[in-house]
mmCIF file of C-alpha atoms and ligand atoms in Angstrom:
data_model
loop_
_atom_site.group_PDB
_atom_site.id
_atom_site.type_symbol
_atom_site.label_atom_id
_atom_site.label_comp_id
_atom_site.label_asym_id
_atom_site.label_seq_id
_atom_site.Cartn_x
_atom_site.Cartn_y
_atom_site.Cartn_z
ATOM 1 C CA UNK H 24 -36.591 -43.779 95.610
ATOM 2 C CA UNK H 25 -36.568 -47.275 94.106
ATOM 3 C CA UNK H 26 -35.716 -47.680 90.424
ATOM 4 C CA UNK H 27 -39.222 -48.922 89.655
ATOM 5 C CA UNK H 28 -40.882 -45.994 91.391
ATOM 6 C CA UNK H 29 -38.547 -43.653 89.552
ATOM 7 C CA UNK H 30 -39.448 -45.169 86.151
ATOM 8 C CA UNK H 31 -43.160 -44.952 86.913
ATOM 9 C CA UNK H 32 -42.876 -41.319 87.898
ATOM 10 C CA UNK H 33 -40.796 -40.621 84.804
ATOM 11 C CA UNK H 34 -43.426 -42.186 82.534
ATOM 12 C CA UNK H 35 -46.091 -39.995 84.091
ATOM 13 C CA UNK H 36 -43.900 -36.930 83.733
ATOM 14 C CA UNK H 37 -43.341 -37.724 80.070
ATOM 15 C CA UNK H 38 -47.117 -37.804 79.631
ATOM 16 C CA UNK H 39 -47.210 -34.246 81.027
ATOM 17 C CA UNK H 40 -49.185 -35.354 84.068
ATOM 18 C CA UNK H 41 -49.559 -32.340 86.346
ATOM 19 C CA UNK H 42 -49.936 -34.446 89.498
ATOM 20 C CA UNK H 43 -46.707 -36.243 88.653
ATOM 21 C CA UNK H 44 -44.970 -32.903 88.313
ATOM 22 C CA UNK H 45 -46.213 -31.814 91.739
ATOM 23 C CA UNK H 46 -45.090 -35.113 93.226
ATOM 24 C CA UNK H 47 -41.705 -34.733 91.579
ATOM 25 C CA UNK H 48 -41.190 -31.192 92.855
ATOM 26 C CA UNK H 49 -42.343 -32.211 96.341
ATOM 27 C CA UNK H 50 -39.855 -35.098 96.349
ATOM 28 C CA UNK H 51 -36.813 -33.110 95.246
ATOM 29 C CA UNK H 52 -37.533 -29.513 96.275
ATOM 30 C CA UNK H 53 -35.390 -29.521 99.427
ATOM 31 C CA UNK H 54 -32.449 -31.282 97.802
ATOM 32 C CA UNK H 55 -32.437 -28.884 94.874
ATOM 33 C CA UNK H 56 -33.032 -25.793 97.000
ATOM 34 C CA UNK H 57 -30.269 -26.773 99.429
ATOM 35 C CA UNK H 58 -27.823 -27.417 96.608
ATOM 36 C CA UNK H 59 -28.608 -24.159 94.839
ATOM 37 C CA UNK H 60 -28.500 -22.178 98.083
ATOM 38 C CA UNK H 61 -25.033 -23.551 98.888
ATOM 39 C CA UNK H 62 -23.887 -22.486 95.439
ATOM 40 C CA UNK H 63 -25.472 -19.020 95.406
ATOM 41 C CA UNK H 64 -25.537 -18.084 99.085
ATOM 42 C CA UNK H 65 -28.753 -16.095 98.803
ATOM 43 C CA UNK H 66 -32.250 -17.366 99.567
ATOM 44 C CA UNK H 67 -34.259 -15.288 97.123
ATOM 45 C CA UNK H 68 -31.882 -16.098 94.270
ATOM 46 C CA UNK H 69 -31.836 -19.751 95.297
ATOM 47 C CA UNK H 70 -35.631 -20.009 95.275
ATOM 48 C CA UNK H 71 -35.805 -18.395 91.859
ATOM 49 C CA UNK H 72 -33.109 -20.612 90.340
ATOM 50 C CA UNK H 73 -34.427 -23.791 92.008
ATOM 51 C CA UNK H 74 -37.892 -23.192 90.525
ATOM 52 C CA UNK H 75 -36.347 -22.617 87.118
ATOM 53 C CA UNK H 76 -34.540 -25.924 87.510
ATOM 54 C CA UNK H 77 -37.882 -27.721 87.792
ATOM 55 C CA UNK H 78 -39.330 -25.826 84.843
ATOM 56 C CA UNK H 79 -36.320 -26.886 82.749
ATOM 57 C CA UNK H 80 -36.702 -30.472 83.930
ATOM 58 C CA UNK H 81 -40.263 -30.498 82.789
ATOM 59 C CA UNK H 82 -39.574 -28.782 79.484
ATOM 60 C CA UNK H 83 -36.891 -31.305 78.600
ATOM 61 C CA UNK H 84 -38.361 -34.433 80.186
ATOM 62 C CA UNK H 85 -38.863 -36.044 76.747
ATOM 63 C CA UNK H 86 -35.127 -35.939 76.127
ATOM 64 C CA UNK H 87 -34.375 -37.810 79.352
ATOM 65 C CA UNK H 88 -33.661 -41.417 78.355
ATOM 66 C CA UNK H 89 -32.960 -42.827 81.792
ATOM 67 C CA UNK H 90 -29.281 -43.473 81.201
ATOM 68 C CA UNK H 91 -28.583 -41.876 84.597
ATOM 69 C CA UNK H 92 -30.653 -41.533 87.763
ATOM 70 C CA UNK H 93 -33.258 -38.757 87.680
ATOM 71 C CA UNK H 94 -31.494 -37.082 90.589
ATOM 72 C CA UNK H 95 -28.185 -37.024 88.698
ATOM 73 C CA UNK H 96 -29.853 -35.379 85.738
ATOM 74 C CA UNK H 97 -31.625 -32.949 88.074
ATOM 75 C CA UNK H 98 -28.334 -32.027 89.745
ATOM 76 C CA UNK H 99 -26.704 -31.473 86.374
ATOM 77 C CA UNK H 100 -29.446 -29.046 85.362
ATOM 78 C CA UNK H 101 -29.218 -27.348 88.761
ATOM 79 C CA UNK H 102 -25.454 -26.894 88.507
ATOM 80 C CA UNK H 103 -25.725 -25.491 84.978
ATOM 81 C CA UNK H 104 -28.298 -22.958 86.059
ATOM 82 C CA UNK H 105 -26.255 -22.010 89.121
ATOM 83 C CA UNK H 106 -23.261 -21.338 86.904
ATOM 84 C CA UNK H 107 -25.366 -19.174 84.596
ATOM 85 C CA UNK H 108 -26.761 -17.240 87.533
ATOM 86 C CA UNK H 109 -23.329 -16.767 89.106
ATOM 87 C CA UNK H 110 -22.077 -15.371 85.801
ATOM 88 C CA UNK H 111 -25.078 -13.086 85.575
ATOM 89 C CA UNK H 112 -24.787 -11.911 89.182
ATOM 90 C CA UNK H 113 -21.080 -11.198 88.840
ATOM 91 C CA UNK H 114 -22.006 -8.458 86.393
ATOM 92 C CA UNK H 115 -24.331 -6.815 88.913
ATOM 93 C CA UNK H 116 -22.804 -7.493 92.323
ATOM 94 C CA UNK H 117 -25.629 -6.168 94.501
ATOM 95 C CA UNK H 118 -26.957 -9.465 95.823
ATOM 96 C CA UNK H 119 -25.866 -10.136 99.389
ATOM 97 C CA UNK H 120 -25.095 -13.518 100.827
ATOM 98 C CA UNK H 121 -27.615 -14.420 103.519
ATOM 99 C CA UNK H 122 -27.077 -18.129 103.843
ATOM 100 C CA UNK H 123 -26.051 -17.826 107.488
ATOM 101 C CA UNK H 124 -29.144 -16.013 108.693
ATOM 102 C CA UNK H 125 -31.298 -18.951 109.740
ATOM 103 C CA UNK H 126 -28.905 -21.843 109.731
ATOM 104 C CA UNK H 127 -26.545 -23.486 112.200
ATOM 105 C CA UNK H 128 -29.351 -24.342 114.574
ATOM 106 C CA UNK H 129 -29.239 -28.113 114.237
ATOM 107 C CA UNK H 130 -29.374 -29.843 117.610
ATOM 108 C CA UNK H 131 -26.199 -31.668 118.571
ATOM 109 C CA UNK H 132 -25.687 -34.406 121.081
ATOM 110 C CA UNK H 133 -22.299 -33.265 122.454
ATOM 111 C CA UNK H 134 -21.740 -31.126 125.577
ATOM 112 C CA UNK H 135 -22.191 -27.334 125.479
ATOM 113 C CA UNK H 136 -18.537 -26.596 124.765
ATOM 114 C CA UNK H 137 -18.207 -29.072 121.935
ATOM 115 C CA UNK H 138 -21.580 -27.886 120.685
ATOM 116 C CA UNK H 139 -20.390 -24.291 120.564
ATOM 117 C CA UNK H 140 -17.162 -25.317 118.871
ATOM 118 C CA UNK H 141 -19.088 -27.437 116.353
ATOM 119 C CA UNK H 142 -21.486 -24.625 115.566
ATOM 120 C CA UNK H 143 -18.654 -22.134 115.237
ATOM 121 C CA UNK H 144 -16.845 -24.450 112.858
ATOM 122 C CA UNK H 145 -20.017 -24.988 110.832
ATOM 123 C CA UNK H 146 -20.419 -21.238 110.492
ATOM 124 C CA UNK H 147 -16.786 -20.824 109.445
ATOM 125 C CA UNK H 148 -17.094 -23.625 106.917
ATOM 126 C CA UNK H 149 -20.221 -22.052 105.417
ATOM 127 C CA UNK H 150 -18.517 -18.690 105.077
ATOM 128 C CA UNK H 151 -15.406 -20.292 103.652
ATOM 129 C CA UNK H 152 -17.410 -22.245 101.052
ATOM 130 C CA UNK H 153 -18.887 -18.981 99.829
ATOM 131 C CA UNK H 154 -15.362 -17.697 99.219
ATOM 132 C CA UNK H 155 -14.229 -20.584 97.035
ATOM 133 C CA UNK H 156 -14.104 -20.198 93.307
ATOM 134 C CA UNK H 157 -17.050 -21.636 91.471
ATOM 135 C CA UNK H 158 -15.617 -24.988 90.451
ATOM 136 C CA UNK H 159 -14.099 -25.665 93.876
ATOM 137 C CA UNK H 160 -17.394 -24.748 95.503
ATOM 138 C CA UNK H 161 -19.304 -27.055 93.185
ATOM 139 C CA UNK H 162 -17.057 -30.018 94.008
ATOM 140 C CA UNK H 163 -17.165 -29.382 97.760
ATOM 141 C CA UNK H 164 -20.951 -29.046 97.657
ATOM 142 C CA UNK H 165 -21.435 -32.254 95.655
ATOM 143 C CA UNK H 166 -18.949 -34.399 97.519
ATOM 144 C CA UNK H 167 -18.613 -33.031 101.042
ATOM 145 C CA UNK H 168 -22.079 -31.602 101.658
ATOM 146 C CA UNK H 169 -24.328 -33.751 99.461
ATOM 147 C CA UNK H 170 -21.969 -36.720 99.868
ATOM 148 C CA UNK H 171 -22.465 -38.039 96.335
ATOM 149 C CA UNK H 172 -20.412 -40.891 94.886
ATOM 150 C CA UNK H 173 -17.533 -39.960 92.581
ATOM 151 C CA UNK H 174 -19.239 -41.624 89.635
ATOM 152 C CA UNK H 175 -22.295 -39.446 90.112
ATOM 153 C CA UNK H 176 -20.163 -36.304 90.392
ATOM 154 C CA UNK H 177 -18.501 -37.251 87.093
ATOM 155 C CA UNK H 178 -21.877 -37.496 85.338
ATOM 156 C CA UNK H 179 -22.983 -34.177 86.812
ATOM 157 C CA UNK H 180 -19.846 -32.228 86.002
ATOM 158 C CA UNK H 181 -18.770 -34.092 82.872
ATOM 159 C CA UNK H 182 -15.248 -34.380 84.291
ATOM 160 C CA UNK H 183 -13.249 -37.612 84.393
ATOM 161 C CA UNK H 184 -12.850 -39.241 87.798
ATOM 162 C CA UNK H 185 -9.147 -38.500 88.159
ATOM 163 C CA UNK H 186 -9.776 -34.822 87.458
ATOM 164 C CA UNK H 187 -12.632 -34.690 89.948
ATOM 165 C CA UNK H 188 -10.441 -36.248 92.645
ATOM 166 C CA UNK H 189 -7.423 -34.026 92.102
ATOM 167 C CA UNK H 190 -9.498 -30.834 91.826
ATOM 168 C CA UNK H 191 -11.534 -31.792 94.863
ATOM 169 C CA UNK H 192 -8.326 -32.216 96.807
ATOM 170 C CA UNK H 193 -7.257 -28.684 95.736
ATOM 171 C CA UNK H 194 -10.711 -27.439 96.691
ATOM 172 C CA UNK H 195 -10.446 -28.969 100.165
ATOM 173 C CA UNK H 196 -7.028 -27.443 100.723
ATOM 174 C CA UNK H 197 -8.362 -24.066 99.575
ATOM 175 C CA UNK H 198 -11.323 -24.451 101.922
ATOM 176 C CA UNK H 199 -8.948 -25.298 104.744
ATOM 177 C CA UNK H 200 -7.004 -22.086 104.055
ATOM 178 C CA UNK H 201 -10.187 -19.987 104.101
ATOM 179 C CA UNK H 202 -11.307 -21.609 107.354
ATOM 180 C CA UNK H 203 -7.862 -21.022 108.885
ATOM 181 C CA UNK H 204 -7.936 -17.355 107.894
ATOM 182 C CA UNK H 205 -11.181 -17.045 109.782
ATOM 183 C CA UNK H 206 -9.608 -18.578 112.856
ATOM 184 C CA UNK H 207 -10.871 -22.161 112.566
ATOM 185 C CA UNK P 3 7.221 -45.055 98.773
ATOM 186 C CA UNK P 4 8.425 -45.961 102.248
ATOM 187 C CA UNK P 5 8.601 -42.654 104.129
ATOM 188 C CA UNK P 6 6.860 -39.338 103.470
ATOM 189 C CA UNK P 7 7.734 -35.703 103.946
ATOM 190 C CA UNK P 8 5.034 -33.291 105.189
ATOM 191 C CA UNK P 9 3.972 -32.221 101.686
ATOM 192 C CA UNK P 10 3.681 -35.785 100.420
ATOM 193 C CA UNK P 11 1.673 -36.646 103.504
ATOM 194 C CA UNK P 12 -0.806 -33.796 103.058
ATOM 195 C CA UNK P 13 -1.252 -34.743 99.383
ATOM 196 C CA UNK P 14 -2.779 -37.997 100.619
ATOM 197 C CA UNK P 15 -5.279 -36.418 103.031
ATOM 198 C CA UNK P 16 -8.226 -36.377 100.605
ATOM 199 C CA UNK P 17 -7.786 -39.945 99.449
ATOM 200 C CA UNK P 18 -7.310 -41.055 103.067
ATOM 201 C CA UNK P 19 -10.516 -39.270 104.136
ATOM 202 C CA UNK P 20 -12.347 -40.918 101.211
ATOM 203 C CA UNK P 21 -10.785 -44.305 102.047
ATOM 204 C CA UNK P 22 -9.331 -44.510 98.575
ATOM 205 C CA UNK P 23 -5.723 -45.292 99.505
ATOM 206 C CA UNK P 24 -4.241 -48.722 99.020
ATOM 207 C CA UNK P 25 -3.493 -50.560 102.251
ATOM 208 C CA UNK P 26 0.203 -49.924 101.649
ATOM 209 C CA UNK P 27 -0.319 -46.161 101.237
ATOM 210 C CA UNK P 28 -2.601 -46.116 104.268
ATOM 211 C CA UNK P 29 0.058 -47.777 106.388
ATOM 212 C CA UNK P 30 2.738 -45.339 105.217
ATOM 213 C CA UNK P 31 0.550 -42.297 105.885
ATOM 214 C CA UNK P 32 -0.561 -43.573 109.285
ATOM 215 C CA UNK P 33 3.050 -44.167 110.200
ATOM 216 C CA UNK P 34 3.867 -40.568 109.307
ATOM 217 C CA UNK P 35 0.832 -39.227 111.191
ATOM 218 C CA UNK P 36 1.878 -41.313 114.189
ATOM 219 C CA UNK P 37 5.297 -39.745 114.330
ATOM 220 C CA UNK P 38 4.688 -36.199 113.024
ATOM 221 C CA UNK P 39 2.760 -33.891 115.348
ATOM 222 C CA UNK P 40 2.239 -31.085 112.841
ATOM 223 C CA UNK P 41 0.800 -33.363 110.134
ATOM 224 C CA UNK P 42 -1.345 -35.088 112.746
ATOM 225 C CA UNK P 43 -2.791 -31.742 113.765
ATOM 226 C CA UNK P 44 -3.231 -30.724 110.128
ATOM 227 C CA UNK P 45 -5.118 -33.893 109.384
ATOM 228 C CA UNK P 46 -7.281 -33.542 112.489
ATOM 229 C CA UNK P 47 -8.317 -30.062 111.413
ATOM 230 C CA UNK P 48 -8.897 -31.244 107.845
ATOM 231 C CA UNK P 49 -11.103 -34.029 109.189
ATOM 232 C CA UNK P 50 -13.054 -31.728 111.499
ATOM 233 C CA UNK P 51 -13.664 -29.268 108.705
ATOM 234 C CA UNK P 52 -15.044 -31.925 106.347
ATOM 235 C CA UNK P 53 -17.043 -33.406 109.208
ATOM 236 C CA UNK P 54 -18.633 -29.991 109.758
ATOM 237 C CA UNK P 55 -19.382 -29.655 106.030
ATOM 238 C CA UNK P 56 -21.153 -33.022 106.009
ATOM 239 C CA UNK P 57 -23.335 -32.127 108.991
ATOM 240 C CA UNK P 58 -24.413 -28.670 107.864
ATOM 241 C CA UNK P 59 -28.173 -28.553 108.383
ATOM 242 C CA UNK P 60 -30.238 -29.067 105.245
ATOM 243 C CA UNK P 61 -31.855 -25.811 104.216
ATOM 244 C CA UNK P 62 -35.509 -26.338 103.372
ATOM 245 C CA UNK P 63 -37.287 -24.887 100.379
ATOM 246 C CA UNK P 64 -39.919 -22.292 101.388
ATOM 247 C CA UNK P 65 -43.445 -23.654 102.035
ATOM 248 C CA UNK P 66 -45.003 -22.318 98.814
ATOM 249 C CA UNK P 67 -42.269 -23.784 96.615
ATOM 250 C CA UNK P 68 -44.272 -26.547 94.888
ATOM 251 C CA UNK P 69 -47.180 -24.255 94.038
ATOM 252 C CA UNK P 70 -44.733 -21.666 92.744
ATOM 253 C CA UNK P 71 -43.039 -24.162 90.440
ATOM 254 C CA UNK P 72 -46.383 -25.397 89.059
ATOM 255 C CA UNK P 73 -47.500 -21.815 88.436
ATOM 256 C CA UNK P 74 -44.252 -21.104 86.662
ATOM 257 C CA UNK P 75 -44.681 -24.052 84.293
ATOM 258 C CA UNK P 76 -48.222 -22.904 83.495
ATOM 259 C CA UNK P 77 -47.082 -19.349 82.866
ATOM 260 C CA UNK P 78 -44.074 -20.244 80.716
ATOM 261 C CA UNK P 79 -46.101 -22.616 78.542
ATOM 262 C CA UNK P 80 -49.172 -20.355 78.532
ATOM 263 C CA UNK P 81 -51.146 -23.204 80.056
ATOM 264 C CA UNK P 82 -50.347 -25.601 77.215
ATOM 265 C CA UNK P 83 -47.874 -27.781 78.945
ATOM 266 C CA UNK P 84 -49.790 -30.127 81.140
ATOM 267 C CA UNK P 85 -51.522 -33.093 79.569
ATOM 268 C CA UNK P 86 -54.428 -32.362 77.259
ATOM 269 C CA UNK P 87 -57.652 -32.690 79.227
ATOM 270 C CA UNK P 88 -59.800 -35.752 78.717
ATOM 271 C CA UNK P 89 -62.651 -35.833 76.238
ATOM 272 C CA UNK P 90 -65.754 -34.336 77.812
ATOM 273 C CA UNK P 91 -63.814 -31.668 79.735
ATOM 274 C CA UNK P 92 -63.302 -29.755 76.517
ATOM 275 C CA UNK P 93 -64.730 -29.410 72.991
ATOM 276 C CA UNK P 94 -64.204 -32.830 71.322
ATOM 277 C CA UNK P 95 -62.421 -31.638 68.183
ATOM 278 C CA UNK P 96 -61.590 -35.176 67.055
ATOM 279 C CA UNK P 97 -65.256 -36.156 66.956
ATOM 280 C CA UNK P 98 -66.190 -32.868 65.328
ATOM 281 C CA UNK P 99 -63.661 -33.271 62.509
ATOM 282 C CA UNK P 100 -64.775 -36.866 61.861
ATOM 283 C CA UNK P 101 -68.378 -35.696 61.499
ATOM 284 C CA UNK P 102 -67.291 -32.932 59.107
ATOM 285 C CA UNK P 103 -65.347 -35.404 56.970
ATOM 286 C CA UNK P 104 -68.378 -37.699 56.794
ATOM 287 C CA UNK P 105 -70.582 -34.788 55.799
ATOM 288 C CA UNK P 106 -68.218 -33.683 53.013
ATOM 289 C CA UNK P 107 -68.019 -37.257 51.694
ATOM 290 C CA UNK P 108 -71.835 -37.550 51.713
ATOM 291 C CA UNK P 109 -72.243 -34.270 49.813
ATOM 292 C CA UNK P 110 -69.616 -35.369 47.287
ATOM 293 C CA UNK P 111 -71.322 -38.731 46.690
ATOM 294 C CA UNK P 112 -74.711 -37.064 46.280
ATOM 295 C CA UNK P 113 -73.286 -34.659 43.708
ATOM 296 C CA UNK P 114 -71.748 -37.580 41.814
ATOM 297 C CA UNK P 115 -75.044 -39.525 41.866
ATOM 298 C CA UNK P 116 -76.881 -36.525 40.439
ATOM 299 C CA UNK P 117 -74.588 -36.699 37.384
ATOM 300 C CA UNK P 118 -74.961 -40.376 36.308
ATOM 301 C CA UNK P 119 -73.050 -39.869 33.048
ATOM 302 C CA UNK P 120 -69.844 -38.938 34.822
ATOM 303 C CA UNK P 121 -69.948 -41.473 37.679
ATOM 304 C CA UNK P 122 -66.593 -43.276 37.861
ATOM 305 C CA UNK P 123 -67.162 -45.261 41.010
ATOM 306 C CA UNK P 124 -66.546 -49.016 40.694
HETATM 307 ZN ZN1 LIG L 6 4.543 -34.308 108.686
#
């Protein structure tokens, strides 16, 4: 979205325009849902948290001064709510991970063998991400899945760039270990 | 830093993947990867893993997501959140209160006029 379009939408949101809210949710729903699902690993939980993210956005839209991109702010809210939900769920560990159920079906251009290997690796990586501790998972999701710039990750997490880089490196090594354990 | 051991080499993997190494560091790491089979394999696997992470299919929000979010905002704010409806779609309280104020002022002035002795108006 261009900066101008973003500012226009923001102005309408700040006027509590319901159509603007719908437009906003439509624009960002998949990004937010995907992010939250990668963090929580469960579709029902992810849908619930992702909707709460948009409610929070709307409730606090007046306080948004445009010092970062809307998407950065949105991601920060999403990550906060994921962390709260993870804390909450850890006290009642009945929610199963179901992130693998419908995924890994993306078409790939390579031959059947490479395709199988790619899909297997994707599955392993998904399972391994779910095993990372929360902060490692957050960094992997933001950098290696969402492919955000370091500067953006710093605004989302509130960590300095050097810390993000060194912790991300630890996170990648940890991910590598989890993938290895699973035979990848 | 002219040569690397295996540990030093693997410490550079992330920055290499992100293309954040200086050209000098890049050259040193590439030299090590060129001559060390185990680090080369390690890096290849590291690269494949991050490649797989980047190409994970995007999971889509369920089809009723937007409507659900709108409903949730309405429910949480008890319908008060979205912009106040335009005049004409609701009782025009602003107009009503102006009329009331005018009426009160008129009554007050009439009462004052009925008591000429106590009229203080300029
Ligand atoms: Zn080596």
